[in-house]
């Protein structure tokens, strides 16, 4: 799809491509379609001038936006692959990951480079915590250079070669692992294209009508279809204003972004999509009530994006236990192993883990069941709580805790003095909802949980972590262990 995007950008160079927003929510054009195409050409020439060729690796520490997309297009143009550097991983983890990916060149914007220098405080406010990139290898700057930045990724003088054809590695994304053993997903051009095509078929963007979202899987299909993409405002207040001014045909925000926008009274238009973290039926219902024509939860993994989707009405009507995430999308095959683990395969599945052999099957780590072909998650296999010799999978019961007035809810195990575990429900009330109201709403739900009824309920904010701000189960368990929550019995 990246070559299709390149052609589409050049076909209408005068039209806006990437939109931003001012403090009052005013829409601004950050780059036209021609700007993106020209920037990608300059970066491709610059990469070649720095000795990066087909099969090479480019480390990317650039904030989402036109420059990051142009680097990806440039690497694709010359047949190189990009390794995404997550600034939230921490310096030691990042060093270990780069040692495995071994990039020929690291391209970074000024803010990323400032994270280890005089601009450290500014970078940390933007959520960027990086080591000195110069210690990790050769660095080139994209965008404006600040004092002390590496030399710019300047365009070379030689003409660009013809676009590299055929398959090959496209993207490396680190997902988990330790400093000693990092784990990275490798997508090829074909698997990346299959995932983006699946998104395009699901969202069906209309040309010249804006889409709101900041991920690669939003930018590429939308721009290829001729729709400009607005990057979400960072603050919830500005995001609510942006939604009002922009009136997008489709919106993709993470559940934390949706909750923050709703708290600011945001109104939605068109179809709204959310993923990267669990999205409850209650949250999707609130989005529909705030004006969305449809509200969809997307089940996706770094290894296979997207895998399944479910609309609010279907999710709200589901009466079983567990988290309904919908039918597998066309081309995706879903099976459940003898151990209860969901296993996926399809054209969009990652080719391999870096350093490992290719494997068409993606073992998700999610416990699941198939209900008339629909995937119903029952939690992570590793998140099992053992209480009184009974295995309890929190994911089976957490969806039921998301009653009106509850923003987030987790069930976590807390070690007991006798060596057993106590099951604690940690519940985050919605803004403006009092404790008594939440406990009253939970009363009937707790009664129906049977042997999985928690020993105690703790009301408070649930910690979030990672790029997508997912609920942090380990930190929540520590929070529960530090308190003496009120009994649920």
Tab-separated table of C-alpha atoms in Angstrom:
chain	number	residue	atom	x	y	z
A	1	UNK	CA	0.000	0.000	0.000
A	2	UNK	CA	2.935	2.381	0.524
A	3	UNK	CA	3.602	2.536	-3.209
A	4	UNK	CA	-0.105	3.235	-3.791
A	5	UNK	CA	0.093	6.029	-1.227
A	6	UNK	CA	3.110	7.524	-2.984
A	7	UNK	CA	1.227	7.636	-6.283
A	8	UNK	CA	-1.899	9.050	-4.629
A	9	UNK	CA	0.078	11.862	-2.986
A	10	UNK	CA	1.631	12.922	-6.284
A	11	UNK	CA	-1.716	12.828	-8.105
A	12	UNK	CA	-3.159	15.718	-6.035
A	13	UNK	CA	-0.189	17.598	-4.539
A	14	UNK	CA	-2.165	20.745	-3.678
A	15	UNK	CA	-4.641	19.073	-1.298
A	16	UNK	CA	-4.082	18.978	2.477
A	17	UNK	CA	-2.685	15.719	3.844
A	18	UNK	CA	-1.884	16.094	7.556
A	19	UNK	CA	-3.868	18.503	9.706
A	20	UNK	CA	-3.102	19.926	13.113
A	21	UNK	CA	-5.054	22.074	15.522
A	22	UNK	CA	-4.534	25.413	17.194
A	23	UNK	CA	-5.208	26.144	20.894
A	24	UNK	CA	-8.818	27.039	20.124
A	25	UNK	CA	-9.378	23.973	17.977
A	26	UNK	CA	-8.859	25.755	14.658
A	27	UNK	CA	-7.834	23.389	11.858
A	28	UNK	CA	-4.380	23.959	10.361
A	29	UNK	CA	-2.656	22.228	7.452
A	30	UNK	CA	0.667	20.818	8.617
A	31	UNK	CA	1.548	19.275	5.252
A	32	UNK	CA	-0.010	19.033	1.821
A	33	UNK	CA	0.074	15.824	-0.177
A	34	UNK	CA	2.830	17.303	-2.333
A	35	UNK	CA	4.810	18.277	0.778
A	36	UNK	CA	4.772	14.657	1.947
A	37	UNK	CA	5.861	13.291	-1.422
A	38	UNK	CA	8.713	15.820	-1.686
A	39	UNK	CA	9.826	15.173	1.880
A	40	UNK	CA	9.901	11.418	1.255
A	41	UNK	CA	12.071	11.968	-1.852
A	42	UNK	CA	14.527	14.145	0.084
A	43	UNK	CA	14.738	11.632	2.924
A	44	UNK	CA	15.253	8.741	0.487
A	45	UNK	CA	18.153	10.621	-1.109
A	46	UNK	CA	19.530	11.432	2.323
A	47	UNK	CA	19.386	7.777	3.427
A	48	UNK	CA	21.198	6.673	0.275
A	49	UNK	CA	23.788	9.389	0.853
A	50	UNK	CA	24.396	8.000	4.346
A	51	UNK	CA	24.982	4.508	2.976
A	52	UNK	CA	21.571	2.971	3.738
A	53	UNK	CA	20.475	0.651	0.921
A	54	UNK	CA	18.141	-2.284	0.278
A	55	UNK	CA	18.031	-4.560	3.307
A	56	UNK	CA	19.421	-1.867	5.610
A	57	UNK	CA	17.828	-0.746	8.881
A	58	UNK	CA	16.848	2.783	9.905
A	59	UNK	CA	16.121	3.506	13.561
A	60	UNK	CA	13.358	6.107	13.881
A	61	UNK	CA	12.939	8.417	16.880
A	62	UNK	CA	10.531	10.936	15.358
A	63	UNK	CA	7.195	12.070	16.773
A	64	UNK	CA	4.098	10.918	14.839
A	65	UNK	CA	3.313	13.228	11.972
A	66	UNK	CA	4.442	14.153	8.461
A	67	UNK	CA	8.163	13.593	9.068
A	68	UNK	CA	7.715	10.143	10.602
A	69	UNK	CA	5.502	9.071	7.705
A	70	UNK	CA	7.968	10.516	5.171
A	71	UNK	CA	10.811	8.507	6.723
A	72	UNK	CA	8.752	5.321	6.346
A	73	UNK	CA	7.974	6.158	2.706
A	74	UNK	CA	11.645	6.933	2.058
A	75	UNK	CA	12.812	3.647	3.561
A	76	UNK	CA	10.222	1.757	1.525
A	77	UNK	CA	11.377	3.561	-1.610
A	78	UNK	CA	14.941	2.230	-1.269
A	79	UNK	CA	13.991	-1.185	0.143
A	80	UNK	CA	15.193	-0.558	3.715
A	81	UNK	CA	13.306	-1.351	6.911
A	82	UNK	CA	12.553	0.921	9.870
A	83	UNK	CA	12.961	0.057	13.534
A	84	UNK	CA	10.562	2.056	15.688
A	85	UNK	CA	12.203	3.464	18.828
A	86	UNK	CA	9.719	3.799	21.678
A	87	UNK	CA	10.708	6.769	23.885
A	88	UNK	CA	8.699	5.356	26.798
A	89	UNK	CA	10.814	2.197	26.998
A	90	UNK	CA	13.608	3.754	29.055
A	91	UNK	CA	17.278	4.218	28.202
A	92	UNK	CA	18.582	0.765	29.178
A	93	UNK	CA	15.794	-1.104	27.388
A	94	UNK	CA	16.299	1.054	24.308
A	95	UNK	CA	20.017	0.309	24.255
A	96	UNK	CA	19.285	-3.414	24.391
A	97	UNK	CA	16.734	-3.148	21.605
A	98	UNK	CA	19.056	-1.205	19.344
A	99	UNK	CA	21.787	-3.770	19.939
A	100	UNK	CA	19.395	-6.393	18.530
A	101	UNK	CA	18.061	-4.305	15.617
A	102	UNK	CA	21.521	-2.917	14.718
A	103	UNK	CA	20.371	0.074	12.653
A	104	UNK	CA	22.709	1.488	10.021
A	105	UNK	CA	21.467	4.967	10.890
A	106	UNK	CA	19.221	6.540	13.537
A	107	UNK	CA	17.063	9.439	12.340
A	108	UNK	CA	15.669	11.616	15.098
A	109	UNK	CA	13.962	14.951	15.512
A	110	UNK	CA	15.402	17.645	17.744
A	111	UNK	CA	13.165	16.860	20.700
A	112	UNK	CA	14.286	13.235	20.816
A	113	UNK	CA	17.927	14.293	20.788
A	114	UNK	CA	17.315	16.889	23.472
A	115	UNK	CA	16.099	14.181	25.851
A	116	UNK	CA	19.674	13.444	26.874
A	117	UNK	CA	20.909	17.026	26.840
A	118	UNK	CA	19.975	20.531	27.843
A	119	UNK	CA	16.373	20.016	26.749
A	120	UNK	CA	15.820	16.999	28.990
A	121	UNK	CA	13.051	18.676	31.037
A	122	UNK	CA	11.152	19.741	27.902
A	123	UNK	CA	11.474	16.267	26.407
A	124	UNK	CA	10.267	14.572	29.586
A	125	UNK	CA	7.156	16.764	29.582
A	126	UNK	CA	6.466	15.379	26.099
A	127	UNK	CA	6.859	11.818	27.389
A	128	UNK	CA	10.265	11.239	25.772
A	129	UNK	CA	12.969	9.551	27.844
A	130	UNK	CA	15.906	8.524	25.652
A	131	UNK	CA	19.614	7.942	26.147
A	132	UNK	CA	22.086	10.079	24.228
A	133	UNK	CA	21.387	8.795	20.734
A	134	UNK	CA	24.925	9.602	19.634
A	135	UNK	CA	26.121	6.862	22.000
A	136	UNK	CA	24.049	4.337	20.054
A	137	UNK	CA	25.434	4.967	16.561
A	138	UNK	CA	25.331	7.445	13.715
A	139	UNK	CA	22.473	9.937	14.038
A	140	UNK	CA	20.890	12.275	11.479
A	141	UNK	CA	18.356	15.020	12.238
A	142	UNK	CA	15.026	15.453	10.471
A	143	UNK	CA	13.153	18.711	10.877
A	144	UNK	CA	14.530	21.877	12.497
A	145	UNK	CA	17.918	21.450	14.189
A	146	UNK	CA	18.507	22.753	17.695
A	147	UNK	CA	21.968	23.564	19.048
A	148	UNK	CA	23.880	20.351	19.634
A	149	UNK	CA	21.773	18.247	17.243
A	150	UNK	CA	23.340	15.808	14.803
A	151	UNK	CA	23.802	16.917	11.167
A	152	UNK	CA	20.658	17.073	9.060
A	153	UNK	CA	19.550	14.191	6.865
A	154	UNK	CA	20.437	16.232	3.802
A	155	UNK	CA	19.335	15.225	0.329
A	156	UNK	CA	22.018	13.700	-1.839
A	157	UNK	CA	22.836	14.828	-5.360
A	158	UNK	CA	22.436	11.505	-7.173
A	159	UNK	CA	19.035	10.802	-8.779
A	160	UNK	CA	16.768	8.432	-6.898
A	161	UNK	CA	16.686	4.853	-8.152
A	162	UNK	CA	13.506	3.144	-9.268
A	163	UNK	CA	11.322	1.959	-6.419
A	164	UNK	CA	12.444	-1.381	-5.029
A	165	UNK	CA	9.967	-4.107	-5.905
A	166	UNK	CA	9.170	-7.414	-4.237
A	167	UNK	CA	8.706	-8.387	-0.635
A	168	UNK	CA	11.094	-7.892	2.253
A	169	UNK	CA	11.255	-6.596	5.802
A	170	UNK	CA	9.409	-3.312	6.279
A	171	UNK	CA	9.041	-2.574	9.994
A	172	UNK	CA	10.503	-3.776	13.303
A	173	UNK	CA	8.417	-3.030	16.378
A	174	UNK	CA	9.570	-4.015	19.864
A	175	UNK	CA	6.722	-5.224	22.040
A	176	UNK	CA	7.992	-6.838	25.213
A	177	UNK	CA	10.838	-8.786	26.716
A	178	UNK	CA	13.567	-7.784	29.112
A	179	UNK	CA	16.765	-5.816	28.793
A	180	UNK	CA	18.605	-9.116	28.418
A	181	UNK	CA	16.133	-10.586	25.913
A	182	UNK	CA	14.225	-7.954	23.914
A	183	UNK	CA	11.385	-9.166	21.695
A	184	UNK	CA	10.624	-7.595	18.353
A	185	UNK	CA	7.940	-8.151	15.727
A	186	UNK	CA	9.027	-8.061	12.088
A	187	UNK	CA	6.452	-7.152	9.451
A	188	UNK	CA	7.218	-7.500	5.769
A	189	UNK	CA	5.925	-5.253	3.047
A	190	UNK	CA	3.203	-7.776	2.264
A	191	UNK	CA	1.991	-8.247	5.860
A	192	UNK	CA	2.033	-4.486	6.464
A	193	UNK	CA	0.058	-3.916	3.254
A	194	UNK	CA	-2.468	-6.614	4.204
A	195	UNK	CA	-3.087	-4.972	7.579
A	196	UNK	CA	-3.532	-1.529	6.049
A	197	UNK	CA	-5.865	-2.917	3.391
A	198	UNK	CA	-7.950	-4.533	6.137
A	199	UNK	CA	-8.236	-1.149	7.885
A	200	UNK	CA	-9.231	0.552	4.627
A	201	UNK	CA	-11.915	-2.087	3.973
A	202	UNK	CA	-13.205	-1.723	7.534
A	203	UNK	CA	-13.282	2.097	7.740
A	204	UNK	CA	-13.963	2.874	4.058
A	205	UNK	CA	-12.703	6.501	4.142
A	206	UNK	CA	-14.280	8.990	1.757
A	207	UNK	CA	-11.951	11.288	-0.241
A	208	UNK	CA	-11.399	14.860	0.993
A	209	UNK	CA	-13.398	14.367	4.233
A	210	UNK	CA	-11.121	14.476	7.308
A	211	UNK	CA	-10.259	11.510	9.500
A	212	UNK	CA	-8.976	11.991	13.068
A	213	UNK	CA	-6.205	9.698	14.278
A	214	UNK	CA	-2.453	9.568	14.667
A	215	UNK	CA	-1.275	5.999	14.053
A	216	UNK	CA	0.381	4.626	10.950
A	217	UNK	CA	-2.628	2.359	10.396
A	218	UNK	CA	-4.855	5.443	10.227
A	219	UNK	CA	-2.572	7.698	8.201
A	220	UNK	CA	-1.665	5.378	5.338
A	221	UNK	CA	-5.116	3.962	4.395
A	222	UNK	CA	-6.835	7.332	4.804
A	223	UNK	CA	-4.302	9.296	2.769
A	224	UNK	CA	-4.276	6.592	0.106
A	225	UNK	CA	-8.062	6.973	-0.198
A	226	UNK	CA	-7.697	10.758	-0.539
A	227	UNK	CA	-8.872	11.728	2.970
A	228	UNK	CA	-6.805	14.228	5.006
A	229	UNK	CA	-5.811	13.060	8.485
A	230	UNK	CA	-5.891	15.256	11.588
A	231	UNK	CA	-3.492	14.370	14.387
A	232	UNK	CA	-5.338	14.318	17.743
A	233	UNK	CA	-4.696	17.276	20.029
A	234	UNK	CA	-2.657	16.398	23.113
A	235	UNK	CA	-4.920	17.989	25.727
A	236	UNK	CA	-8.444	16.710	26.277
A	237	UNK	CA	-9.861	20.247	26.187
A	238	UNK	CA	-8.246	20.951	22.810
A	239	UNK	CA	-9.305	17.506	21.557
A	240	UNK	CA	-12.958	18.237	22.355
A	241	UNK	CA	-12.696	21.537	20.481
A	242	UNK	CA	-10.922	19.824	17.589
A	243	UNK	CA	-13.717	17.272	17.233
A	244	UNK	CA	-16.299	20.078	17.134
A	245	UNK	CA	-14.428	22.101	14.491
A	246	UNK	CA	-13.326	19.159	12.341
A	247	UNK	CA	-16.496	16.993	12.318
A	248	UNK	CA	-14.463	13.969	11.085
A	249	UNK	CA	-16.011	11.156	9.080
A	250	UNK	CA	-14.070	8.646	11.208
A	251	UNK	CA	-12.215	8.967	14.498
A	252	UNK	CA	-9.622	6.613	15.972
A	253	UNK	CA	-8.705	7.285	19.610
A	254	UNK	CA	-7.495	5.030	22.405
A	255	UNK	CA	-9.894	4.340	25.304
A	256	UNK	CA	-8.027	6.791	27.608
A	257	UNK	CA	-8.320	9.501	24.950
A	258	UNK	CA	-12.033	8.788	24.550
A	259	UNK	CA	-12.651	8.930	28.291
A	260	UNK	CA	-10.752	12.211	28.599
A	261	UNK	CA	-12.628	13.740	25.666
A	262	UNK	CA	-15.995	12.620	27.034
A	263	UNK	CA	-15.140	14.196	30.381
A	264	UNK	CA	-14.726	17.493	28.491
A	265	UNK	CA	-18.154	17.136	26.905
A	266	UNK	CA	-16.852	16.119	23.472
A	267	UNK	CA	-19.338	15.397	20.702
A	268	UNK	CA	-18.604	12.882	17.962
A	269	UNK	CA	-19.546	12.581	14.311
A	270	UNK	CA	-19.412	9.671	11.912
A	271	UNK	CA	-17.937	6.366	13.045
A	272	UNK	CA	-15.612	6.089	16.025
A	273	UNK	CA	-13.013	3.354	16.440
A	274	UNK	CA	-10.982	2.473	19.503
A	275	UNK	CA	-8.435	-0.147	20.437
A	276	UNK	CA	-4.886	-0.677	21.781
A	277	UNK	CA	-6.466	-1.223	25.218
A	278	UNK	CA	-9.709	-2.862	26.397
A	279	UNK	CA	-12.859	-0.948	25.433
A	280	UNK	CA	-15.936	-1.781	27.490
A	281	UNK	CA	-19.502	-1.814	26.204
A	282	UNK	CA	-20.188	1.022	28.643
A	283	UNK	CA	-17.507	3.223	27.016
A	284	UNK	CA	-18.763	2.496	23.492
A	285	UNK	CA	-22.317	3.281	24.619
A	286	UNK	CA	-21.201	6.646	25.967
A	287	UNK	CA	-19.517	7.413	22.637
A	288	UNK	CA	-22.738	6.591	20.765
A	289	UNK	CA	-24.696	8.780	23.169
A	290	UNK	CA	-22.245	11.609	22.409
A	291	UNK	CA	-23.216	11.645	18.744
A	292	UNK	CA	-21.258	8.880	16.998
A	293	UNK	CA	-23.150	7.094	14.232
A	294	UNK	CA	-21.344	3.888	15.210
A	295	UNK	CA	-18.796	3.060	17.907
A	296	UNK	CA	-16.437	0.154	17.264
A	297	UNK	CA	-13.969	-1.719	19.419
A	298	UNK	CA	-11.009	-3.124	17.480
A	299	UNK	CA	-9.052	-6.146	18.712
A	300	UNK	CA	-5.513	-5.944	17.411
A	301	UNK	CA	-2.011	-7.004	18.249
A	302	UNK	CA	1.332	-5.720	17.085
A	303	UNK	CA	1.668	-9.166	15.510
A	304	UNK	CA	-1.622	-8.864	13.582
A	305	UNK	CA	-3.476	-5.598	13.094
A	306	UNK	CA	-6.465	-5.591	12.919
A	307	UNK	CA	-7.777	-9.003	13.978
A	308	UNK	CA	-11.457	-8.488	14.909
A	309	UNK	CA	-13.995	-5.723	15.457
A	310	UNK	CA	-17.310	-5.331	17.256
A	311	UNK	CA	-19.895	-2.545	17.153
A	312	UNK	CA	-21.411	-1.096	20.323
A	313	UNK	CA	-24.880	-2.586	19.817
A	314	UNK	CA	-23.523	-6.128	19.513
A	315	UNK	CA	-21.171	-5.721	22.444
A	316	UNK	CA	-23.882	-4.247	24.680
A	317	UNK	CA	-26.269	-7.092	23.784
A	318	UNK	CA	-23.760	-9.825	24.627
A	319	UNK	CA	-24.981	-11.678	27.708
A	320	UNK	CA	-22.184	-14.201	28.193
A	321	UNK	CA	-19.095	-14.047	30.354
A	322	UNK	CA	-15.888	-12.588	28.992
A	323	UNK	CA	-15.131	-9.738	26.611
A	324	UNK	CA	-16.733	-9.999	23.170
A	325	UNK	CA	-14.336	-8.537	20.576
A	326	UNK	CA	-16.248	-9.648	17.490
A	327	UNK	CA	-15.871	-11.747	14.369
A	328	UNK	CA	-12.391	-12.221	12.914
A	329	UNK	CA	-11.929	-9.843	10.004
A	330	UNK	CA	-11.788	-11.234	6.452
A	331	UNK	CA	-8.643	-13.299	5.941
A	332	UNK	CA	-8.060	-13.812	9.680
A	333	UNK	CA	-8.294	-17.369	11.008
A	334	UNK	CA	-8.956	-17.856	14.735
A	335	UNK	CA	-8.604	-21.109	16.688
A	336	UNK	CA	-8.338	-21.967	20.368
A	337	UNK	CA	-5.600	-24.320	21.562
A	338	UNK	CA	-6.103	-27.175	24.010
A	339	UNK	CA	-4.795	-24.831	26.731
A	340	UNK	CA	-7.470	-22.248	25.861
A	341	UNK	CA	-5.113	-19.820	24.100
A	342	UNK	CA	-6.340	-17.830	21.103
A	343	UNK	CA	-4.215	-18.494	18.011
A	344	UNK	CA	-4.508	-16.271	14.922
A	345	UNK	CA	-3.183	-16.390	11.381
A	346	UNK	CA	-3.722	-14.496	8.151
A	347	UNK	CA	-2.017	-12.311	5.523
A	348	UNK	CA	-1.533	-9.454	8.009
A	349	UNK	CA	0.259	-11.646	10.565
A	350	UNK	CA	3.851	-10.724	11.345
A	351	UNK	CA	6.461	-12.662	9.420
A	352	UNK	CA	8.549	-13.586	12.461
A	353	UNK	CA	10.099	-12.358	15.668
A	354	UNK	CA	13.501	-10.773	15.096
A	355	UNK	CA	16.145	-13.484	15.348
A	356	UNK	CA	13.606	-16.326	15.068
A	357	UNK	CA	12.314	-18.462	12.217
A	358	UNK	CA	9.177	-17.436	10.296
A	359	UNK	CA	5.929	-18.678	11.849
A	360	UNK	CA	2.456	-18.140	10.310
A	361	UNK	CA	0.670	-18.702	13.645
A	362	UNK	CA	0.354	-15.940	16.239
A	363	UNK	CA	-0.062	-17.267	19.770
A	364	UNK	CA	-1.773	-14.270	21.358
A	365	UNK	CA	-1.318	-15.061	25.046
A	366	UNK	CA	-5.049	-14.373	25.444
A	367	UNK	CA	-7.383	-16.963	26.859
A	368	UNK	CA	-10.491	-17.099	24.672
A	369	UNK	CA	-13.507	-18.984	23.407
A	370	UNK	CA	-15.361	-18.888	20.090
A	371	UNK	CA	-19.073	-18.070	20.287
A	372	UNK	CA	-20.751	-18.681	16.905
A	373	UNK	CA	-17.527	-17.664	15.238
A	374	UNK	CA	-17.046	-14.577	17.413
A	375	UNK	CA	-13.983	-14.161	19.625
A	376	UNK	CA	-14.694	-13.828	23.352
A	377	UNK	CA	-11.645	-13.024	25.451
A	378	UNK	CA	-11.266	-14.402	28.963
A	379	UNK	CA	-8.119	-12.534	29.981
A	380	UNK	CA	-4.392	-13.075	29.680
A	381	UNK	CA	-3.156	-16.581	30.426
A	382	UNK	CA	-0.463	-15.231	32.722
A	383	UNK	CA	-2.970	-13.117	34.714
A	384	UNK	CA	-4.651	-16.106	36.379
A	385	UNK	CA	-5.345	-15.735	40.109
A	386	UNK	CA	-5.167	-18.875	42.247
A	387	UNK	CA	-7.506	-18.634	45.242
A	388	UNK	CA	-8.424	-21.586	47.466
A	389	UNK	CA	-7.083	-23.997	44.809
A	390	UNK	CA	-9.384	-22.474	42.161
A	391	UNK	CA	-8.110	-20.857	38.972
A	392	UNK	CA	-9.773	-17.490	38.348
A	393	UNK	CA	-9.258	-15.657	35.053
A	394	UNK	CA	-9.981	-11.948	35.654
A	395	UNK	CA	-10.790	-11.258	32.011
A	396	UNK	CA	-13.901	-13.417	32.265
A	397	UNK	CA	-15.457	-11.183	34.894
A	398	UNK	CA	-14.008	-7.690	34.448
A	399	UNK	CA	-16.428	-6.673	31.649
A	400	UNK	CA	-19.367	-7.164	34.039
A	401	UNK	CA	-17.832	-4.634	36.462
A	402	UNK	CA	-18.072	-1.831	33.874
A	403	UNK	CA	-21.520	-0.694	34.927
A	404	UNK	CA	-22.693	2.913	34.403
A	405	UNK	CA	-20.602	5.155	36.640
A	406	UNK	CA	-17.489	2.957	36.361
A	407	UNK	CA	-14.635	4.182	34.178
A	408	UNK	CA	-12.247	1.242	34.593
A	409	UNK	CA	-12.186	-1.962	36.617
A	410	UNK	CA	-9.598	-4.709	37.173
A	411	UNK	CA	-9.516	-7.878	39.225
A	412	UNK	CA	-6.069	-8.533	40.673
A	413	UNK	CA	-4.519	-11.097	42.967
A	414	UNK	CA	-2.877	-9.971	46.192
A	415	UNK	CA	-0.690	-12.395	48.218
A	416	UNK	CA	-2.277	-13.405	51.537
A	417	UNK	CA	-0.466	-14.267	54.745
A	418	UNK	CA	-1.292	-17.975	54.402
A	419	UNK	CA	0.321	-18.237	50.963
A	420	UNK	CA	-3.001	-18.057	49.121
A	421	UNK	CA	-4.161	-15.068	47.048
A	422	UNK	CA	-6.932	-12.610	47.770
A	423	UNK	CA	-8.992	-11.400	44.810
A	424	UNK	CA	-9.456	-7.618	44.844
A	425	UNK	CA	-11.627	-5.562	42.491
A	426	UNK	CA	-10.012	-2.173	41.848
A	427	UNK	CA	-12.663	0.149	40.435
A	428	UNK	CA	-12.170	3.653	39.042
A	429	UNK	CA	-15.388	5.702	39.254
A	430	UNK	CA	-16.307	8.011	36.401
A	431	UNK	CA	-15.755	11.701	37.013
A	432	UNK	CA	-18.430	13.157	39.295
A	433	UNK	CA	-19.784	9.774	40.432
A	434	UNK	CA	-19.681	9.210	44.191
A	435	UNK	CA	-18.478	6.044	45.971
A	436	UNK	CA	-21.938	5.165	47.304
A	437	UNK	CA	-23.423	5.289	43.800
A	438	UNK	CA	-20.692	3.018	42.407
A	439	UNK	CA	-21.003	0.470	45.214
A	440	UNK	CA	-24.773	0.361	44.796
A	441	UNK	CA	-24.414	-0.216	41.038
A	442	UNK	CA	-21.915	-3.016	41.629
A	443	UNK	CA	-24.026	-4.814	44.221
A	444	UNK	CA	-25.957	-7.061	41.868
A	445	UNK	CA	-22.928	-7.735	39.688
A	446	UNK	CA	-20.870	-8.932	42.647
A	447	UNK	CA	-23.659	-11.237	43.774
A	448	UNK	CA	-23.724	-12.914	40.363
A	449	UNK	CA	-19.969	-13.545	40.234
A	450	UNK	CA	-20.313	-16.683	42.340
A	451	UNK	CA	-16.996	-18.308	43.210
A	452	UNK	CA	-15.150	-15.462	41.457
A	453	UNK	CA	-16.625	-12.810	43.714
A	454	UNK	CA	-13.777	-10.593	44.958
A	455	UNK	CA	-12.740	-10.587	48.585
A	456	UNK	CA	-12.678	-6.801	48.581
A	457	UNK	CA	-13.410	-3.739	46.453
A	458	UNK	CA	-11.057	-0.753	46.270
A	459	UNK	CA	-12.228	2.491	44.666
A	460	UNK	CA	-9.503	4.613	43.120
A	461	UNK	CA	-7.594	5.539	39.970
A	462	UNK	CA	-6.124	2.614	38.041
A	463	UNK	CA	-2.499	3.144	36.914
A	464	UNK	CA	-1.864	3.261	33.160
A	465	UNK	CA	1.315	2.464	31.252
A	466	UNK	CA	2.811	2.111	27.784
A	467	UNK	CA	2.319	4.034	24.565
A	468	UNK	CA	-1.395	3.233	24.437
A	469	UNK	CA	-1.927	3.924	28.176
A	470	UNK	CA	-3.277	0.465	28.965
A	471	UNK	CA	-4.342	-0.389	32.513
A	472	UNK	CA	-1.202	-1.558	34.331
A	473	UNK	CA	-2.192	-4.782	36.071
A	474	UNK	CA	1.045	-5.197	38.036
A	475	UNK	CA	0.939	-1.627	39.356
A	476	UNK	CA	-2.754	-2.062	40.213
A	477	UNK	CA	-1.954	-5.196	42.211
A	478	UNK	CA	0.703	-3.254	44.121
A	479	UNK	CA	-1.850	-0.510	44.779
A	480	UNK	CA	-4.344	-3.062	46.098
A	481	UNK	CA	-1.708	-4.683	48.313
A	482	UNK	CA	-0.855	-1.308	49.864
A	483	UNK	CA	-4.458	-0.666	50.949
A	484	UNK	CA	-6.961	-2.452	53.087
A	485	UNK	CA	-9.954	-2.249	50.761
A	486	UNK	CA	-13.504	-2.602	51.956
A	487	UNK	CA	-14.813	-6.168	51.917
A	488	UNK	CA	-17.098	-7.212	49.078
A	489	UNK	CA	-18.799	-9.896	51.145
